[in-house]
mmCIF file of C-alpha atoms and ligand atoms in Angstrom:
data_model
loop_
_atom_site.group_PDB
_atom_site.id
_atom_site.type_symbol
_atom_site.label_atom_id
_atom_site.label_comp_id
_atom_site.label_asym_id
_atom_site.label_seq_id
_atom_site.Cartn_x
_atom_site.Cartn_y
_atom_site.Cartn_z
ATOM 1 C CA MET V 1 4.214 -51.389 -100.300
ATOM 2 C CA SER V 2 4.363 -47.683 -101.101
ATOM 3 C CA ALA V 3 1.669 -45.973 -103.141
ATOM 4 C CA ALA V 4 2.231 -43.145 -105.609
ATOM 5 C CA PHE V 5 0.686 -39.873 -104.435
ATOM 6 C CA THR V 6 -0.534 -37.018 -106.592
ATOM 7 C CA GLY V 7 -2.648 -33.927 -106.133
ATOM 8 C CA THR V 8 -3.054 -33.230 -109.830
ATOM 9 C CA ILE V 9 -5.357 -34.601 -112.517
ATOM 10 C CA GLN V 10 -2.414 -34.812 -114.905
ATOM 11 C CA GLY V 11 -0.407 -36.752 -112.315
ATOM 12 C CA ALA V 12 -3.237 -39.308 -111.964
ATOM 13 C CA ARG V 13 -3.536 -39.655 -115.742
ATOM 14 C CA ASP V 14 0.239 -39.993 -116.176
ATOM 15 C CA PHE V 15 0.325 -42.776 -113.580
ATOM 16 C CA LEU V 16 -2.705 -44.724 -114.843
ATOM 17 C CA GLY V 17 -2.268 -44.231 -118.620
ATOM 18 C CA PRO V 18 0.480 -46.852 -119.133
ATOM 19 C CA HIS V 19 -1.441 -49.406 -117.029
ATOM 20 C CA ARG V 20 -4.551 -48.843 -119.154
ATOM 21 C CA THR V 21 -2.514 -49.158 -122.363
ATOM 22 C CA ALA V 22 -1.078 -52.431 -121.049
ATOM 23 C CA GLY V 23 -4.648 -53.728 -120.638
ATOM 24 C CA ARG V 24 -4.605 -53.835 -116.833
ATOM 25 C CA THR V 25 -7.857 -53.487 -114.884
ATOM 26 C CA ILE V 26 -8.098 -50.372 -112.721
ATOM 27 C CA GLY V 27 -10.075 -50.620 -109.470
ATOM 28 C CA PHE V 28 -11.196 -47.280 -108.040
ATOM 29 C CA VAL V 29 -12.225 -46.380 -104.483
ATOM 30 C CA PRO V 30 -13.506 -42.782 -104.197
ATOM 31 C CA THR V 31 -13.387 -41.423 -100.625
ATOM 32 C CA MET V 32 -13.509 -38.167 -98.715
ATOM 33 C CA GLY V 33 -10.683 -39.293 -96.433
ATOM 34 C CA ALA V 34 -10.892 -39.777 -92.644
ATOM 35 C CA LEU V 35 -10.408 -43.413 -93.570
ATOM 36 C CA HIS V 36 -11.579 -46.197 -91.258
ATOM 37 C CA ALA V 37 -11.936 -49.981 -91.425
ATOM 38 C CA GLY V 38 -14.899 -49.630 -93.811
ATOM 39 C CA HIS V 39 -12.679 -47.831 -96.346
ATOM 40 C CA ARG V 40 -9.932 -50.356 -95.727
ATOM 41 C CA ARG V 41 -12.395 -53.108 -96.687
ATOM 42 C CA LEU V 42 -13.211 -51.199 -99.913
ATOM 43 C CA ILE V 43 -9.527 -50.867 -100.812
ATOM 44 C CA GLU V 44 -8.762 -54.497 -99.945
ATOM 45 C CA THR V 45 -11.715 -55.654 -102.052
ATOM 46 C CA ALA V 46 -10.461 -53.505 -104.940
ATOM 47 C CA ARG V 47 -6.967 -54.986 -104.442
ATOM 48 C CA ALA V 48 -8.348 -58.531 -104.673
ATOM 49 C CA GLN V 49 -10.295 -57.809 -107.876
ATOM 50 C CA SER V 50 -8.113 -55.401 -109.885
ATOM 51 C CA ASP V 51 -4.594 -55.188 -111.304
ATOM 52 C CA VAL V 52 -4.126 -51.555 -110.244
ATOM 53 C CA VAL V 53 -5.889 -49.809 -107.340
ATOM 54 C CA ALA V 54 -6.522 -46.051 -107.260
ATOM 55 C CA VAL V 55 -7.999 -44.274 -104.222
ATOM 56 C CA SER V 56 -9.175 -40.671 -104.298
ATOM 57 C CA ILE V 57 -9.316 -38.474 -101.214
ATOM 58 C CA PHE V 58 -11.339 -35.349 -101.775
ATOM 59 C CA VAL V 59 -13.692 -33.578 -99.370
ATOM 60 C CA ASN V 60 -16.144 -32.477 -102.024
ATOM 61 C CA PRO V 61 -17.620 -29.072 -101.109
ATOM 62 C CA LEU V 62 -20.435 -29.545 -103.641
ATOM 63 C CA GLN V 63 -22.128 -32.328 -101.687
ATOM 64 C CA PHE V 64 -22.315 -30.640 -98.271
ATOM 65 C CA ASP V 65 -25.685 -29.111 -97.493
ATOM 66 C CA ARG V 66 -24.379 -27.544 -94.273
ATOM 67 C CA ALA V 67 -21.226 -25.379 -94.270
ATOM 68 C CA ALA V 68 -20.404 -26.401 -90.671
ATOM 69 C CA ASP V 69 -20.369 -30.088 -91.643
ATOM 70 C CA PHE V 70 -17.904 -29.323 -94.460
ATOM 71 C CA GLU V 71 -15.649 -27.301 -92.136
ATOM 72 C CA ARG V 72 -15.684 -30.012 -89.457
ATOM 73 C CA TYR V 73 -15.018 -32.910 -91.826
ATOM 74 C CA ALA V 74 -11.737 -34.527 -90.692
ATOM 75 C CA ARG V 75 -8.710 -33.914 -92.957
ATOM 76 C CA GLN V 76 -5.827 -36.272 -92.131
ATOM 77 C CA ILE V 77 -3.859 -36.991 -95.305
ATOM 78 C CA PRO V 78 -0.747 -38.615 -93.683
ATOM 79 C CA ALA V 79 -2.877 -41.086 -91.678
ATOM 80 C CA ASP V 80 -5.110 -41.764 -94.711
ATOM 81 C CA LEU V 81 -2.096 -42.381 -96.908
ATOM 82 C CA ALA V 82 -0.835 -44.987 -94.422
ATOM 83 C CA VAL V 83 -4.228 -46.795 -94.566
ATOM 84 C CA CYS V 84 -4.215 -46.703 -98.389
ATOM 85 C CA GLU V 85 -0.703 -48.127 -98.574
ATOM 86 C CA ASP V 86 -1.369 -50.789 -95.989
ATOM 87 C CA ALA V 87 -4.573 -51.893 -97.745
ATOM 88 C CA GLY V 88 -2.763 -52.195 -101.080
ATOM 89 C CA ALA V 89 -3.468 -49.000 -103.049
ATOM 90 C CA ASP V 90 -1.117 -48.218 -105.954
ATOM 91 C CA LEU V 91 -2.183 -44.595 -106.423
ATOM 92 C CA VAL V 92 -3.650 -42.012 -104.065
ATOM 93 C CA PHE V 93 -5.170 -39.015 -105.817
ATOM 94 C CA ALA V 94 -5.830 -36.169 -103.369
ATOM 95 C CA PRO V 95 -6.645 -33.017 -105.348
ATOM 96 C CA SER V 96 -7.379 -29.570 -103.948
ATOM 97 C CA ALA V 97 -10.769 -27.912 -104.482
ATOM 98 C CA ALA V 98 -9.084 -25.578 -107.006
ATOM 99 C CA GLU V 99 -7.791 -28.573 -108.978
ATOM 100 C CA MET V 100 -11.261 -30.164 -109.116
ATOM 101 C CA TYR V 101 -13.287 -26.972 -109.550
ATOM 102 C CA PRO V 102 -11.140 -24.314 -111.222
ATOM 103 C CA GLY V 103 -13.529 -21.422 -111.895
ATOM 104 C CA GLN V 104 -17.276 -21.387 -112.201
ATOM 105 C CA ALA V 105 -18.484 -24.799 -113.354
ATOM 106 C CA GLN V 106 -21.496 -24.775 -115.637
ATOM 107 C CA THR V 107 -21.954 -28.531 -115.817
ATOM 108 C CA PHE V 108 -23.545 -30.673 -113.125
ATOM 109 C CA VAL V 109 -24.744 -34.254 -113.120
ATOM 110 C CA GLU V 110 -28.126 -34.972 -111.584
ATOM 111 C CA VAL V 111 -30.053 -38.209 -111.277
ATOM 112 C CA ILE V 112 -33.767 -37.627 -110.882
ATOM 113 C CA GLY V 113 -36.388 -39.861 -109.255
ATOM 114 C CA LEU V 114 -33.993 -41.940 -107.169
ATOM 115 C CA THR V 115 -33.072 -38.745 -105.325
ATOM 116 C CA ASP V 116 -36.638 -37.722 -104.408
ATOM 117 C CA HIS V 117 -36.866 -39.300 -100.961
ATOM 118 C CA PHE V 118 -34.861 -40.071 -97.827
ATOM 119 C CA CYS V 119 -31.367 -38.445 -97.945
ATOM 120 C CA GLY V 120 -32.307 -36.783 -101.233
ATOM 121 C CA ALA V 121 -35.264 -35.029 -99.580
ATOM 122 C CA SER V 122 -33.500 -34.080 -96.359
ATOM 123 C CA ARG V 123 -30.197 -32.931 -97.933
ATOM 124 C CA PRO V 124 -31.080 -30.717 -100.904
ATOM 125 C CA GLY V 125 -28.321 -30.693 -103.533
ATOM 126 C CA HIS V 126 -26.345 -33.439 -101.795
ATOM 127 C CA PHE V 127 -26.718 -36.133 -104.437
ATOM 128 C CA ARG V 128 -26.191 -33.642 -107.258
ATOM 129 C CA GLY V 129 -22.846 -32.868 -105.622
ATOM 130 C CA VAL V 130 -22.042 -36.573 -105.293
ATOM 131 C CA THR V 131 -22.920 -37.494 -108.885
ATOM 132 C CA THR V 132 -21.098 -34.462 -110.256
ATOM 133 C CA VAL V 133 -17.859 -35.255 -108.419
ATOM 134 C CA VAL V 134 -18.085 -39.011 -109.064
ATOM 135 C CA ALA V 135 -18.626 -38.390 -112.799
ATOM 136 C CA LYS V 136 -15.565 -36.095 -112.795
ATOM 137 C CA LEU V 137 -13.508 -38.678 -110.878
ATOM 138 C CA PHE V 138 -14.608 -41.418 -113.297
ATOM 139 C CA GLY V 139 -13.439 -39.158 -116.148
ATOM 140 C CA ILE V 140 -10.053 -38.598 -114.465
ATOM 141 C CA ILE V 141 -9.347 -42.155 -113.248
ATOM 142 C CA GLY V 142 -11.072 -44.121 -116.033
ATOM 143 C CA PRO V 143 -11.621 -47.178 -113.817
ATOM 144 C CA THR V 144 -12.662 -50.652 -114.919
ATOM 145 C CA LEU V 145 -14.305 -51.316 -111.529
ATOM 146 C CA ALA V 146 -15.583 -48.859 -108.906
ATOM 147 C CA PHE V 147 -16.091 -49.885 -105.275
ATOM 148 C CA PHE V 148 -18.816 -48.308 -103.130
ATOM 149 C CA GLY V 149 -20.013 -49.157 -99.613
ATOM 150 C CA GLU V 150 -23.518 -50.514 -99.013
ATOM 151 C CA LYS V 151 -23.944 -48.279 -95.958
ATOM 152 C CA ASP V 152 -24.700 -45.417 -98.350
ATOM 153 C CA ALA V 153 -27.325 -47.507 -100.143
ATOM 154 C CA GLN V 154 -29.115 -44.608 -101.813
ATOM 155 C CA GLN V 155 -25.813 -43.142 -103.040
ATOM 156 C CA LEU V 156 -24.861 -46.550 -104.443
ATOM 157 C CA ALA V 157 -28.169 -46.886 -106.325
ATOM 158 C CA ILE V 158 -27.841 -43.330 -107.685
ATOM 159 C CA VAL V 159 -24.228 -43.754 -108.840
ATOM 160 C CA LYS V 160 -25.132 -47.098 -110.442
ATOM 161 C CA ARG V 161 -27.952 -45.401 -112.314
ATOM 162 C CA MET V 162 -25.701 -42.520 -113.422
ATOM 163 C CA THR V 163 -23.096 -45.024 -114.650
ATOM 164 C CA ARG V 164 -25.750 -46.818 -116.683
ATOM 165 C CA ASP V 165 -27.452 -43.685 -118.019
ATOM 166 C CA LEU V 166 -24.171 -42.021 -119.051
ATOM 167 C CA ASN V 167 -22.717 -45.256 -120.505
ATOM 168 C CA PHE V 168 -19.579 -45.224 -118.359
ATOM 169 C CA PRO V 169 -17.819 -48.544 -119.122
ATOM 170 C CA ILE V 170 -17.405 -49.220 -115.401
ATOM 171 C CA THR V 171 -18.583 -52.160 -113.291
ATOM 172 C CA MET V 172 -19.932 -51.072 -109.922
ATOM 173 C CA VAL V 173 -18.947 -53.324 -107.027
ATOM 174 C CA PRO V 174 -21.010 -52.959 -103.811
ATOM 175 C CA VAL V 175 -19.081 -53.751 -100.626
ATOM 176 C CA PRO V 176 -20.869 -54.799 -97.395
ATOM 177 C CA THR V 177 -21.003 -52.413 -94.440
ATOM 178 C CA VAL V 178 -18.358 -52.881 -91.749
ATOM 179 C CA ARG V 179 -19.752 -52.665 -88.213
ATOM 180 C CA GLU V 180 -18.510 -52.244 -84.664
ATOM 181 C CA PRO V 181 -19.175 -55.292 -82.431
ATOM 182 C CA ASP V 182 -22.372 -53.593 -81.157
ATOM 183 C CA GLY V 183 -23.688 -53.149 -84.721
ATOM 184 C CA LEU V 184 -22.888 -49.463 -85.274
ATOM 185 C CA ALA V 185 -21.942 -48.977 -88.939
ATOM 186 C CA LEU V 186 -18.472 -47.487 -89.356
ATOM 187 C CA SER V 187 -18.574 -43.875 -90.498
ATOM 188 C CA SER V 188 -16.089 -41.012 -90.541
ATOM 189 C CA ARG V 189 -18.635 -39.104 -88.445
ATOM 190 C CA ASN V 190 -18.611 -41.604 -85.535
ATOM 191 C CA VAL V 191 -15.545 -39.924 -83.995
ATOM 192 C CA ARG V 192 -17.662 -36.826 -83.370
ATOM 193 C CA LEU V 193 -20.039 -38.668 -81.024
ATOM 194 C CA THR V 194 -19.717 -37.926 -77.316
ATOM 195 C CA ALA V 195 -19.308 -40.951 -75.035
ATOM 196 C CA GLU V 196 -23.030 -40.885 -74.243
ATOM 197 C CA GLU V 197 -24.037 -40.478 -77.910
ATOM 198 C CA ARG V 198 -21.741 -43.373 -78.842
ATOM 199 C CA ARG V 199 -23.468 -45.542 -76.221
ATOM 200 C CA VAL V 200 -26.881 -44.753 -77.734
ATOM 201 C CA ALA V 201 -25.840 -44.865 -81.440
ATOM 202 C CA PRO V 202 -26.316 -48.650 -82.045
ATOM 203 C CA CYS V 203 -30.077 -48.141 -81.552
ATOM 204 C CA LEU V 204 -30.305 -47.452 -85.310
ATOM 205 C CA TYR V 205 -28.892 -50.865 -86.186
ATOM 206 C CA ARG V 206 -31.092 -52.491 -83.550
ATOM 207 C CA ALA V 207 -34.198 -50.835 -85.042
ATOM 208 C CA LEU V 208 -33.226 -51.972 -88.554
ATOM 209 C CA THR V 209 -32.557 -55.482 -87.279
ATOM 210 C CA ARG V 210 -35.934 -55.559 -85.561
ATOM 211 C CA ALA V 211 -37.625 -54.532 -88.823
ATOM 212 C CA HIS V 212 -35.601 -57.188 -90.660
ATOM 213 C CA ASP V 213 -36.537 -59.901 -88.154
ATOM 214 C CA LEU V 214 -40.239 -59.000 -88.174
ATOM 215 C CA ILE V 215 -40.318 -59.205 -91.978
ATOM 216 C CA GLN V 216 -38.511 -62.547 -91.881
ATOM 217 C CA SER V 217 -40.921 -63.929 -89.333
ATOM 218 C CA GLY V 218 -43.861 -63.212 -91.624
ATOM 219 C CA ALA V 219 -45.137 -59.726 -90.673
ATOM 220 C CA VAL V 220 -47.711 -58.527 -93.192
ATOM 221 C CA ASP V 221 -47.853 -54.749 -92.814
ATOM 222 C CA CYS V 222 -44.949 -52.343 -93.384
ATOM 223 C CA ASP V 223 -46.417 -49.581 -91.240
ATOM 224 C CA GLU V 224 -46.865 -51.917 -88.277
ATOM 225 C CA VAL V 225 -43.304 -53.184 -88.634
ATOM 226 C CA ILE V 226 -41.880 -49.666 -88.786
ATOM 227 C CA GLN V 227 -43.888 -48.636 -85.750
ATOM 228 C CA ALA V 228 -42.735 -51.654 -83.751
ATOM 229 C CA ALA V 229 -39.087 -51.310 -84.776
ATOM 230 C CA ALA V 230 -38.957 -47.526 -84.263
ATOM 231 C CA PHE V 231 -39.489 -48.210 -80.581
ATOM 232 C CA GLU V 232 -35.702 -48.836 -80.446
ATOM 233 C CA LEU V 233 -35.127 -45.212 -81.527
ATOM 234 C CA ASP V 234 -37.265 -43.779 -78.784
ATOM 235 C CA ARG V 235 -34.359 -42.674 -76.589
ATOM 236 C CA PRO V 236 -33.288 -39.380 -75.065
ATOM 237 C CA GLY V 237 -31.019 -37.457 -77.431
ATOM 238 C CA VAL V 238 -32.132 -39.277 -80.601
ATOM 239 C CA ARG V 239 -33.876 -37.276 -83.328
ATOM 240 C CA VAL V 240 -35.250 -39.432 -86.125
ATOM 241 C CA GLU V 241 -34.955 -37.865 -89.577
ATOM 242 C CA TYR V 242 -36.477 -40.876 -91.312
ATOM 243 C CA PHE V 243 -37.011 -44.549 -90.593
ATOM 244 C CA ALA V 244 -38.909 -46.444 -93.268
ATOM 245 C CA PHE V 245 -39.006 -49.110 -95.925
ATOM 246 C CA ALA V 246 -37.954 -48.391 -99.495
ATOM 247 C CA ASP V 247 -37.893 -50.284 -102.748
ATOM 248 C CA PRO V 248 -34.124 -51.048 -102.992
ATOM 249 C CA GLU V 249 -34.082 -50.296 -106.729
ATOM 250 C CA THR V 250 -36.239 -47.165 -107.034
ATOM 251 C CA PHE V 251 -35.891 -45.761 -103.505
ATOM 252 C CA GLU V 252 -39.629 -45.085 -103.475
ATOM 253 C CA PRO V 253 -41.108 -45.431 -99.968
ATOM 254 C CA VAL V 254 -43.007 -48.681 -99.364
ATOM 255 C CA ALA V 255 -45.891 -48.612 -96.886
ATOM 256 C CA GLY V 256 -48.997 -50.604 -96.004
ATOM 257 C CA PRO V 257 -49.750 -54.286 -96.554
ATOM 258 C CA ILE V 258 -47.120 -56.547 -98.082
ATOM 259 C CA ALA V 259 -48.230 -58.658 -101.048
ATOM 260 C CA PRO V 260 -48.455 -62.320 -99.939
ATOM 261 C CA ASN V 261 -45.400 -64.340 -100.953
ATOM 262 C CA SER V 262 -43.701 -61.205 -102.312
ATOM 263 C CA GLU V 263 -40.350 -62.077 -103.901
ATOM 264 C CA LYS V 264 -39.034 -58.543 -103.879
ATOM 265 C CA PRO V 265 -36.890 -57.593 -100.877
ATOM 266 C CA LEU V 266 -37.449 -54.364 -98.983
ATOM 267 C CA LEU V 267 -34.763 -52.029 -97.733
ATOM 268 C CA ALA V 268 -35.220 -50.826 -94.164
ATOM 269 C CA LEU V 269 -33.320 -47.550 -93.848
ATOM 270 C CA GLY V 270 -32.910 -44.780 -91.331
ATOM 271 C CA ALA V 271 -31.203 -41.498 -90.580
ATOM 272 C CA ILE V 272 -30.912 -40.237 -87.022
ATOM 273 C CA TRP V 273 -29.295 -37.287 -85.323
ATOM 274 C CA LEU V 274 -27.376 -37.520 -82.079
ATOM 275 C CA GLY V 275 -26.566 -33.932 -81.136
ATOM 276 C CA GLU V 276 -24.800 -32.449 -84.169
ATOM 277 C CA THR V 277 -23.994 -35.815 -85.715
ATOM 278 C CA ARG V 278 -26.115 -37.475 -88.389
ATOM 279 C CA LEU V 279 -25.922 -41.250 -88.804
ATOM 280 C CA ILE V 280 -27.421 -43.396 -91.573
ATOM 281 C CA ASP V 281 -27.732 -47.140 -91.975
ATOM 282 C CA ASN V 282 -29.861 -49.771 -93.725
ATOM 283 C CA ARG V 283 -30.659 -53.500 -93.868
ATOM 284 C CA LEU V 284 -32.052 -55.512 -96.731
ATOM 285 C CA CYS V 285 -35.115 -57.520 -95.652
ATOM 286 C CA ARG V 286 -36.152 -60.648 -97.525
ATOM 287 C CA PHE V 287 -39.520 -62.238 -96.960
ATOM 288 C CA ARG V 288 -39.942 -65.702 -95.580
ATOM 289 C CA LYS V 289 -41.608 -67.894 -98.163
ATOM 290 C CA LEU V 290 -44.932 -69.162 -96.789
ATOM 291 C CA PRO V 291 -45.907 -72.736 -97.623
ATOM 292 C CA SER V 292 -48.565 -72.756 -100.360
ATOM 293 C CA SER V 293 -52.060 -73.538 -99.096
ATOM 294 C CA ALA V 294 -52.703 -76.195 -101.815
HETATM 295 O O1 LIG D 301 -19.237 -41.727 -100.032
HETATM 296 C C1 LIG D 301 -18.373 -40.812 -100.092
HETATM 297 O O2 LIG D 301 -17.386 -40.804 -99.373
HETATM 298 C C2 LIG D 301 -18.588 -39.666 -101.078
HETATM 299 O O3 LIG D 301 -19.936 -39.376 -101.228
HETATM 300 C C3 LIG D 301 -17.910 -39.905 -102.448
HETATM 301 C C4 LIG D 301 -18.520 -41.112 -103.153
HETATM 302 C C5 LIG D 301 -16.422 -40.141 -102.251
HETATM 303 C C6 LIG D 301 -18.107 -38.687 -103.340
HETATM 304 O O4 LIG D 301 -17.524 -37.554 -102.784
#
């Protein structure tokens, strides 16, 4: 099936307007391109749940905290278009920076609190760039459903919160992380890893899995779990930016003893550097229910 392609906001509106008027649901997958099997899963999920599927491809300069990362970000529109078409997209919207940011913008969207820690702390301005562009894309596409990957768990929580706070009539649909057979989460940045870095990279998933398994087997102290699991990250060439537990709703760090029979899951999350490449990943950890002592 062939997808319509446009680089203009008007083109996207002209394509989607009649579908909206006809009462069709619009599923939206925002991306920065360099599409891989994780994006394909997002588009296929959108295809299964919506009447019309729109994908955006835009390397958003506002969310890059390092100029070199922005410059190096892969741009491969023909290959991305093929993935979009194959996965069932109806519209691909790939605007230029001038189309999205014509002149000096004076409006930005910022979620506070949820952005205080983890990626928010280590990448100043990053989430402000994400929420600003996603709010603009929501305004352009006007989706019924928006599909976001769980690998970027903090981004997902922040965009959900923005959607709620700004009353966007959009249902957020989280989509599970797609992994390589050795556990490495798919990311557009994986292609930058050297052969040796790629060999080491699954240590992040192994550390998260260790934290997950310790929690499931009844561990009672977050700090001890993190210390034990972080052992997996202790490898030459790995620089740990953060590795911790967070509350999956507030993204506040969680440390110390775990309340007995706690019902609330914890999110184990980490960011590591391998050379010039930064990788993030997470795993939700649910507690094992202990038999009551009565
Ligand atoms: O996750 C991404 O690819 C980006 O942060 C997004 C949501 C497309 C905004 O630029």
